[in-house]
PDB file of C-alpha atoms in Angstrom:
ATOM      1  CA  MET A   1      38.463 -15.427   6.848  1.00 46.00           C
ATOM      2  CA  TYR A   2      37.589 -11.745   7.046  1.00 36.00           C
ATOM      3  CA  ARG A   3      36.235 -11.888   3.482  1.00 45.00           C
ATOM      4  CA  HIS A   4      34.135 -14.944   4.356  1.00 41.00           C
ATOM      5  CA  ALA A   5      32.751 -13.196   7.449  1.00 38.00           C
ATOM      6  CA  LEU A   6      31.959 -10.128   5.372  1.00 34.00           C
ATOM      7  CA  GLN A   7      30.115 -12.247   2.805  1.00 42.00           C
ATOM      8  CA  LEU A   8      28.083 -13.882   5.570  1.00 32.00           C
ATOM      9  CA  SER A   9      27.285 -10.472   7.020  1.00 37.00           C
ATOM     10  CA  VAL A  10      26.083  -9.109   3.686  1.00 35.00           C
ATOM     11  CA  ARG A  11      24.087 -12.280   3.036  1.00 37.00           C
ATOM     12  CA  SER A  12      22.436 -12.066   6.480  1.00 34.00           C
ATOM     13  CA  ALA A  13      21.568  -8.409   5.971  1.00 37.00           C
ATOM     14  CA  SER A  14      20.120  -9.212   2.577  1.00 40.00           C
ATOM     15  CA  THR A  15      18.052 -12.056   4.040  1.00 37.00           C
ATOM     16  CA  LEU A  16      16.832  -9.830   6.856  1.00 35.00           C
ATOM     17  CA  SER A  17      15.823  -7.231   4.300  1.00 71.00           C
ATOM     18  CA  LEU A  18      13.788  -9.815   2.382  1.00 60.00           C
ATOM     19  CA  VAL A  19      12.073 -11.006   5.548  1.00 53.00           C
ATOM     20  CA  THR A  20      11.333  -7.442   6.623  1.00 84.00           C
ATOM     21  CA  SER A  21       9.947  -6.458   3.221  1.00 86.00           C
ATOM     22  CA  ARG A  22       7.707  -9.533   3.224  1.00 90.00           C
ATOM     23  CA  LYS A  23       6.325  -8.627   6.649  1.00 91.00           C
ATOM     24  CA  ILE A  24       5.747  -5.048   5.561  1.00 93.00           C
ATOM     25  CA  LYS A  25       3.812  -6.227   2.494  1.00 94.00           C
ATOM     26  CA  ILE A  26       1.569  -8.321   4.736  1.00 95.00           C
ATOM     27  CA  ALA A  27       1.087  -5.379   7.107  1.00 96.00           C
ATOM     28  CA  ALA A  28       0.265  -3.143   4.134  1.00 97.00           C
ATOM     29  CA  LEU A  29      -2.467  -5.534   2.998  1.00 97.00           C
ATOM     30  CA  ARG A  30      -3.868  -5.625   6.538  1.00 97.00           C
ATOM     31  CA  MET A  31      -3.877  -1.851   6.746  1.00 98.00           C
ATOM     32  CA  TYR A  32      -5.666  -1.577   3.414  1.00 98.00           C
ATOM     33  CA  THR A  33      -8.149  -4.205   4.601  1.00 97.00           C
ATOM     34  CA  CYS A  34      -8.854  -1.988   7.619  1.00 97.00           C
ATOM     35  CA  CYS A  35      -9.782   0.768   5.165  1.00 97.00           C
ATOM     36  CA  VAL A  36     -12.453  -1.359   3.509  1.00 96.00           C
ATOM     37  CA  GLU A  37     -13.678  -3.821   6.134  1.00 95.00           C
ATOM     38  CA  LYS A  38     -13.688  -1.663   9.261  1.00 95.00           C
ATOM     39  CA  ILE A  39     -15.587   1.262   7.781  1.00 95.00           C
ATOM     40  CA  ASN A  40     -19.374   1.543   7.780  1.00 95.00           C
ATOM     41  CA  TYR A  41     -19.812   2.590   4.170  1.00 96.00           C
ATOM     42  CA  ASP A  42     -23.603   2.692   4.395  1.00 96.00           C
ATOM     43  CA  GLU A  43     -23.318   5.307   7.133  1.00 97.00           C
ATOM     44  CA  PHE A  44     -21.040   7.429   4.960  1.00 97.00           C
ATOM     45  CA  PHE A  45     -23.407   7.126   2.015  1.00 97.00           C
ATOM     46  CA  GLU A  46     -26.363   8.145   4.178  1.00 96.00           C
ATOM     47  CA  ARG A  47     -24.794  11.000   6.143  1.00 96.00           C
ATOM     48  CA  CYS A  48     -22.937  12.417   3.137  1.00 97.00           C
ATOM     49  CA  SER A  49     -25.795  11.834   0.668  1.00 96.00           C
ATOM     50  CA  LEU A  50     -23.582   9.736  -1.610  1.00 96.00           C
ATOM     51  CA  PRO A  51     -25.078   7.279  -4.119  1.00 95.00           C
ATOM     52  CA  ASP A  52     -24.442   3.602  -3.397  1.00 93.00           C
ATOM     53  CA  THR A  53     -22.046   2.994  -6.291  1.00 91.00           C
ATOM     54  CA  LEU A  54     -18.551   1.610  -6.879  1.00 89.00           C
ATOM     55  CA  ASN A  55     -17.298   5.154  -7.375  1.00 91.00           C
ATOM     56  CA  SER A  56     -18.754   6.347  -4.049  1.00 94.00           C
ATOM     57  CA  TRP A  57     -17.207   3.349  -2.318  1.00 94.00           C
ATOM     58  CA  PHE A  58     -13.872   4.243  -3.888  1.00 95.00           C
ATOM     59  CA  LEU A  59     -14.110   7.896  -2.802  1.00 96.00           C
ATOM     60  CA  VAL A  60     -14.638   6.868   0.826  1.00 97.00           C
ATOM     61  CA  ALA A  61     -11.948   4.177   0.608  1.00 97.00           C
ATOM     62  CA  GLN A  62      -9.363   6.517  -0.915  1.00 97.00           C
ATOM     63  CA  LEU A  63      -9.922   9.024   1.887  1.00 98.00           C
ATOM     64  CA  HIS A  64      -8.987   6.383   4.459  1.00 98.00           C
ATOM     65  CA  VAL A  65      -6.111   5.079   2.348  1.00 98.00           C
ATOM     66  CA  TRP A  66      -4.769   8.626   2.115  1.00 98.00           C
ATOM     67  CA  MET A  67      -4.884   9.027   5.895  1.00 98.00           C
ATOM     68  CA  CYS A  68      -2.901   5.799   6.258  1.00 98.00           C
ATOM     69  CA  LEU A  69      -0.354   7.020   3.715  1.00 98.00           C
ATOM     70  CA  VAL A  70       0.138  10.272   5.612  1.00 97.00           C
ATOM     71  CA  ARG A  71       0.791   8.331   8.809  1.00 97.00           C
ATOM     72  CA  MET A  72       3.104   5.715   7.357  1.00 96.00           C
ATOM     73  CA  LYS A  73       5.263   8.193   5.435  1.00 95.00           C
ATOM     74  CA  GLN A  74       6.419   9.408   8.809  1.00 95.00           C
ATOM     75  CA  GLU A  75       8.092   6.026   9.397  1.00 93.00           C
ATOM     76  CA  GLY A  76      11.072   6.546   7.120  1.00 91.00           C
ATOM     77  CA  ARG A  77      12.081   4.192   4.336  1.00 91.00           C
ATOM     78  CA  ALA A  78      10.080   1.245   5.679  1.00 92.00           C
ATOM     79  CA  GLY A  79       6.963   3.379   5.948  1.00 93.00           C
ATOM     80  CA  LYS A  80       7.274   4.639   2.380  1.00 93.00           C
ATOM     81  CA  TYR A  81       7.823   1.077   1.181  1.00 93.00           C
ATOM     82  CA  MET A  82       4.638   0.083   2.990  1.00 95.00           C
ATOM     83  CA  CYS A  83       2.750   2.934   1.322  1.00 96.00           C
ATOM     84  CA  ARG A  84       3.496   1.543  -2.129  1.00 95.00           C
ATOM     85  CA  TYR A  85       1.909  -1.773  -1.218  1.00 96.00           C
ATOM     86  CA  ILE A  86      -1.124  -0.173   0.414  1.00 97.00           C
ATOM     87  CA  VAL A  87      -1.820   1.579  -2.883  1.00 97.00           C
ATOM     88  CA  HIS A  88      -1.054  -1.601  -4.833  1.00 96.00           C
ATOM     89  CA  SER A  89      -3.569  -3.505  -2.685  1.00 97.00           C
ATOM     90  CA  MET A  90      -6.159  -0.798  -3.338  1.00 97.00           C
ATOM     91  CA  TRP A  91      -5.907  -1.063  -7.143  1.00 96.00           C
ATOM     92  CA  GLU A  92      -5.996  -4.860  -6.985  1.00 95.00           C
ATOM     93  CA  ASP A  93      -9.177  -4.633  -4.923  1.00 95.00           C
ATOM     94  CA  VAL A  94     -10.797  -2.071  -7.230  1.00 94.00           C
ATOM     95  CA  HIS A  95     -10.106  -4.322 -10.211  1.00 92.00           C
ATOM     96  CA  GLN A  96     -11.589  -7.378  -8.495  1.00 93.00           C
ATOM     97  CA  ARG A  97     -14.678  -5.473  -7.338  1.00 92.00           C
ATOM     98  CA  GLY A  98     -15.246  -4.200 -10.843  1.00 90.00           C
ATOM     99  CA  LYS A  99     -15.102  -7.749 -12.226  1.00 90.00           C
ATOM    100  CA  VAL A 100     -17.518  -8.995  -9.555  1.00 91.00           C
ATOM    101  CA  LEU A 101     -19.942  -6.222 -10.515  1.00 87.00           C
ATOM    102  CA  GLY A 102     -19.815  -7.436 -14.109  1.00 90.00           C
ATOM    103  CA  ILE A 103     -18.122  -4.369 -15.584  1.00 89.00           C
ATOM    104  CA  ASP A 104     -16.612  -5.290 -18.943  1.00 89.00           C
ATOM    105  CA  SER A 105     -12.817  -5.170 -19.224  1.00 89.00           C
ATOM    106  CA  VAL A 106     -12.685  -2.130 -21.523  1.00 91.00           C
ATOM    107  CA  SER A 107     -14.977  -0.047 -19.328  1.00 91.00           C
ATOM    108  CA  LEU A 108     -13.220  -1.222 -16.176  1.00 89.00           C
ATOM    109  CA  LYS A 109      -9.820  -0.289 -17.564  1.00 90.00           C
ATOM    110  CA  GLU A 110     -11.066   3.187 -18.414  1.00 92.00           C
ATOM    111  CA  SER A 111     -12.727   3.579 -15.006  1.00 90.00           C
ATOM    112  CA  ILE A 112      -9.510   2.630 -13.213  1.00 91.00           C
ATOM    113  CA  ARG A 113      -7.561   5.080 -15.386  1.00 93.00           C
ATOM    114  CA  VAL A 114      -9.911   7.891 -14.347  1.00 92.00           C
ATOM    115  CA  MET A 115      -9.838   6.744 -10.717  1.00 92.00           C
ATOM    116  CA  THR A 116      -6.042   6.770 -10.778  1.00 94.00           C
ATOM    117  CA  GLU A 117      -5.932  10.352 -12.018  1.00 94.00           C
ATOM    118  CA  ASN A 118      -8.517  11.395  -9.449  1.00 93.00           C
ATOM    119  CA  PHE A 119      -6.687   9.554  -6.670  1.00 96.00           C
ATOM    120  CA  TYR A 120      -3.451  11.473  -7.111  1.00 95.00           C
ATOM    121  CA  ALA A 121      -5.331  14.740  -7.517  1.00 95.00           C
ATOM    122  CA  ALA A 122      -7.192  13.949  -4.288  1.00 96.00           C
ATOM    123  CA  ILE A 123      -3.951  13.185  -2.448  1.00 96.00           C
ATOM    124  CA  PHE A 124      -2.569  16.560  -3.463  1.00 96.00           C
ATOM    125  CA  GLY A 125      -5.732  18.341  -2.304  1.00 96.00           C
ATOM    126  CA  TYR A 126      -5.991  16.428   0.966  1.00 97.00           C
ATOM    127  CA  ASP A 127      -2.309  17.008   1.694  1.00 97.00           C
ATOM    128  CA  GLU A 128      -2.817  20.728   1.287  1.00 96.00           C
ATOM    129  CA  GLY A 129      -5.967  20.627   3.392  1.00 95.00           C
ATOM    130  CA  ILE A 130      -4.523  18.705   6.348  1.00 95.00           C
ATOM    131  CA  LEU A 131      -1.620  21.160   6.555  1.00 94.00           C
ATOM    132  CA  SER A 132      -3.885  24.198   6.275  1.00 92.00           C
ATOM    133  CA  ASN A 133      -7.031  25.427   7.967  1.00 94.00           C
ATOM    134  CA  ASP A 134     -10.444  23.768   8.006  1.00 95.00           C
ATOM    135  CA  SER A 135     -11.687  25.847   5.064  1.00 95.00           C
ATOM    136  CA  VAL A 136      -8.971  24.425   2.793  1.00 96.00           C
ATOM    137  CA  LEU A 137      -9.644  20.896   4.017  1.00 97.00           C
ATOM    138  CA  ALA A 138     -13.389  21.378   3.510  1.00 97.00           C
ATOM    139  CA  ALA A 139     -12.753  22.546  -0.049  1.00 96.00           C
ATOM    140  CA  ALA A 140     -10.655  19.429  -0.723  1.00 97.00           C
ATOM    141  CA  LEU A 141     -13.419  17.196   0.649  1.00 97.00           C
ATOM    142  CA  TRP A 142     -16.039  19.051  -1.382  1.00 97.00           C
ATOM    143  CA  ARG A 143     -14.059  18.473  -4.576  1.00 96.00           C
ATOM    144  CA  ASN A 144     -12.905  14.914  -3.983  1.00 96.00           C
ATOM    145  CA  LEU A 145     -15.329  13.140  -1.639  1.00 97.00           C
ATOM    146  CA  PHE A 146     -18.533  14.953  -2.576  1.00 96.00           C
ATOM    147  CA  ASN A 147     -17.689  15.420  -6.265  1.00 93.00           C
ATOM    148  CA  LYS A 148     -18.559  19.130  -5.931  1.00 93.00           C
ATOM    149  CA  GLU A 149     -22.175  18.226  -5.163  1.00 93.00           C
ATOM    150  CA  CYS A 150     -22.529  18.968  -1.455  1.00 93.00           C
ATOM    151  CA  GLU A 151     -24.908  21.778  -0.548  1.00 90.00           C
ATOM    152  CA  ASP A 152     -25.153  21.005   3.161  1.00 94.00           C
ATOM    153  CA  PRO A 153     -22.441  22.760   5.217  1.00 94.00           C
ATOM    154  CA  HIS A 154     -23.116  20.386   8.114  1.00 96.00           C
ATOM    155  CA  GLN A 155     -21.970  17.439   5.999  1.00 97.00           C
ATOM    156  CA  LEU A 156     -18.697  19.200   5.218  1.00 96.00           C
ATOM    157  CA  GLU A 157     -18.279  20.145   8.866  1.00 96.00           C
ATOM    158  CA  LEU A 158     -18.839  16.514   9.882  1.00 97.00           C
ATOM    159  CA  MET A 159     -16.188  15.274   7.454  1.00 97.00           C
ATOM    160  CA  VAL A 160     -13.625  17.921   8.387  1.00 97.00           C
ATOM    161  CA  GLU A 161     -14.000  16.929  12.030  1.00 96.00           C
ATOM    162  CA  TYR A 162     -13.811  13.253  11.056  1.00 97.00           C
ATOM    163  CA  VAL A 163     -10.536  13.666   9.169  1.00 97.00           C
ATOM    164  CA  ARG A 164      -8.970  15.784  11.912  1.00 96.00           C
ATOM    165  CA  LYS A 165      -9.806  13.326  14.671  1.00 95.00           C
ATOM    166  CA  GLN A 166      -8.691  10.304  12.630  1.00 97.00           C
ATOM    167  CA  MET A 167      -5.366  11.962  11.858  1.00 97.00           C
ATOM    168  CA  GLN A 168      -4.942  12.787  15.530  1.00 95.00           C
ATOM    169  CA  TYR A 169      -5.715   9.175  16.399  1.00 96.00           C
ATOM    170  CA  LEU A 170      -3.356   7.725  13.775  1.00 97.00           C
ATOM    171  CA  ASP A 171      -0.594  10.046  14.911  1.00 96.00           C
ATOM    172  CA  SER A 172      -0.902   8.592  18.421  1.00 96.00           C
ATOM    173  CA  LEU A 173      -0.281   5.012  17.251  1.00 96.00           C
ATOM    174  CA  ASP A 174       3.158   3.452  17.572  1.00 95.00           C
ATOM    175  CA  GLY A 175       4.948   3.383  14.230  1.00 94.00           C
ATOM    176  CA  GLU A 176       6.712   0.072  14.819  1.00 92.00           C
ATOM    177  CA  ASP A 177       3.422  -1.592  15.693  1.00 94.00           C
ATOM    178  CA  LEU A 178       1.856  -0.280  12.498  1.00 95.00           C
ATOM    179  CA  LEU A 179       4.761  -1.562  10.418  1.00 94.00           C
ATOM    180  CA  LEU A 180       4.435  -4.949  12.080  1.00 93.00           C
ATOM    181  CA  THR A 181       0.650  -5.412  12.168  1.00 95.00           C
ATOM    182  CA  GLY A 182      -0.940  -2.788   9.901  1.00 96.00           C
ATOM    183  CA  GLU A 183      -3.857  -2.797  12.317  1.00 96.00           C
ATOM    184  CA  VAL A 184      -6.028   0.342  12.481  1.00 97.00           C
ATOM    185  CA  LYS A 185      -9.240   0.595  14.501  1.00 94.00           C
ATOM    186  CA  TRP A 186     -10.990   3.645  13.126  1.00 96.00           C
ATOM    187  CA  ARG A 187     -12.913   5.987  15.338  1.00 94.00           C
ATOM    188  CA  PRO A 188     -16.616   6.208  14.422  1.00 95.00           C
ATOM    189  CA  LEU A 189     -17.960   8.809  12.028  1.00 95.00           C
ATOM    190  CA  VAL A 190     -20.180  10.193  14.778  1.00 91.00           C
ATOM    191  CA  GLU A 191     -19.387   9.756  18.461  1.00 80.00           C
ATOM    192  CA  GLU A 192     -20.737  11.332  21.610  1.00 73.00           C
ATOM    193  CA  ASN A 193     -17.446  11.981  23.379  1.00 68.00           C
ATOM    194  CA  ALA A 194     -15.097  13.065  20.607  1.00 52.00           C
ATOM    195  CA  GLN A 195     -11.660  14.157  21.773  1.00 52.00           C
ATOM    196  CA  SER A 196     -10.601  17.705  21.073  1.00 45.00           C
ATOM    197  CA  ILE A 197      -9.249  18.193  17.580  1.00 45.00           C
ATOM    198  CA  VAL A 198      -5.783  19.666  17.560  1.00 45.00           C
ATOM    199  CA  LYS A 199      -3.137  20.621  15.042  1.00 42.00           C
ATOM    200  CA  PHE A 200      -0.102  18.400  15.212  1.00 41.00           C
ATOM    201  CA  ALA A 201       3.451  18.670  13.984  1.00 43.00           C
ATOM    202  CA  THR A 202       3.888  18.881  10.234  1.00 42.00           C
ATOM    203  CA  PRO A 203       4.894  15.402   8.972  1.00 44.00           C
ATOM    204  CA  THR A 204       7.264  14.666   6.127  1.00 44.00           C
ATOM    205  CA  TYR A 205       5.366  12.993   3.333  1.00 42.00           C
ATOM    206  CA  ASN A 206       3.932  13.294  -0.178  1.00 45.00           C
ATOM    207  CA  ASP A 207       6.785  11.493  -1.934  1.00 47.00           C
ATOM    208  CA  THR A 208       6.370  10.552  -5.551  1.00 45.00           C
ATOM    209  CA  GLY A 209       6.320   7.006  -6.810  1.00 44.00           C
ATOM    210  CA  LEU A 210       3.397   5.463  -4.948  1.00 51.00           C
TER     211      LEU A 210
END
């Protein structure tokens, strides 16, 4: 009887794990969707002087994806699991957008390969920047968002402030709610009554294997 009860317990735990992982995958897709559907890309292109291209779209998208990854990696094993599916959703979306734009399969494959390399390099730079001072973060944005082509210090200042306030906002959100819903309502790029930008506790993140 004890063995039967133990088997039921293990089976229930396994089932719960499957249900939980399924919910997290759905939440991950929702969170990624927030990175692409709740951002005014035209405003970013205009204020940051970025060309209206698939690559520029990706550079803005990956910045927001990275901020979500930083936040979710603070939520333990479930959060890291969610991160993998946020990134998976991103590459699926990039591939579909490339096909819609009529990019041939060979060129698209090469573009995604380059984007993948740049994505992980950007994560490393952004990680260093968010844990350092504004100069380091500005340098990371200059390299990765602006492709080393920004000559206007006000644009860099705008983006540094944007990243700091978004990270502050994300840090204030309840982790369990994020794991359940994946819902993020981004603060605007420019707002009249921005909250003060503060340094917050160093999170544990930047695991390999995304």
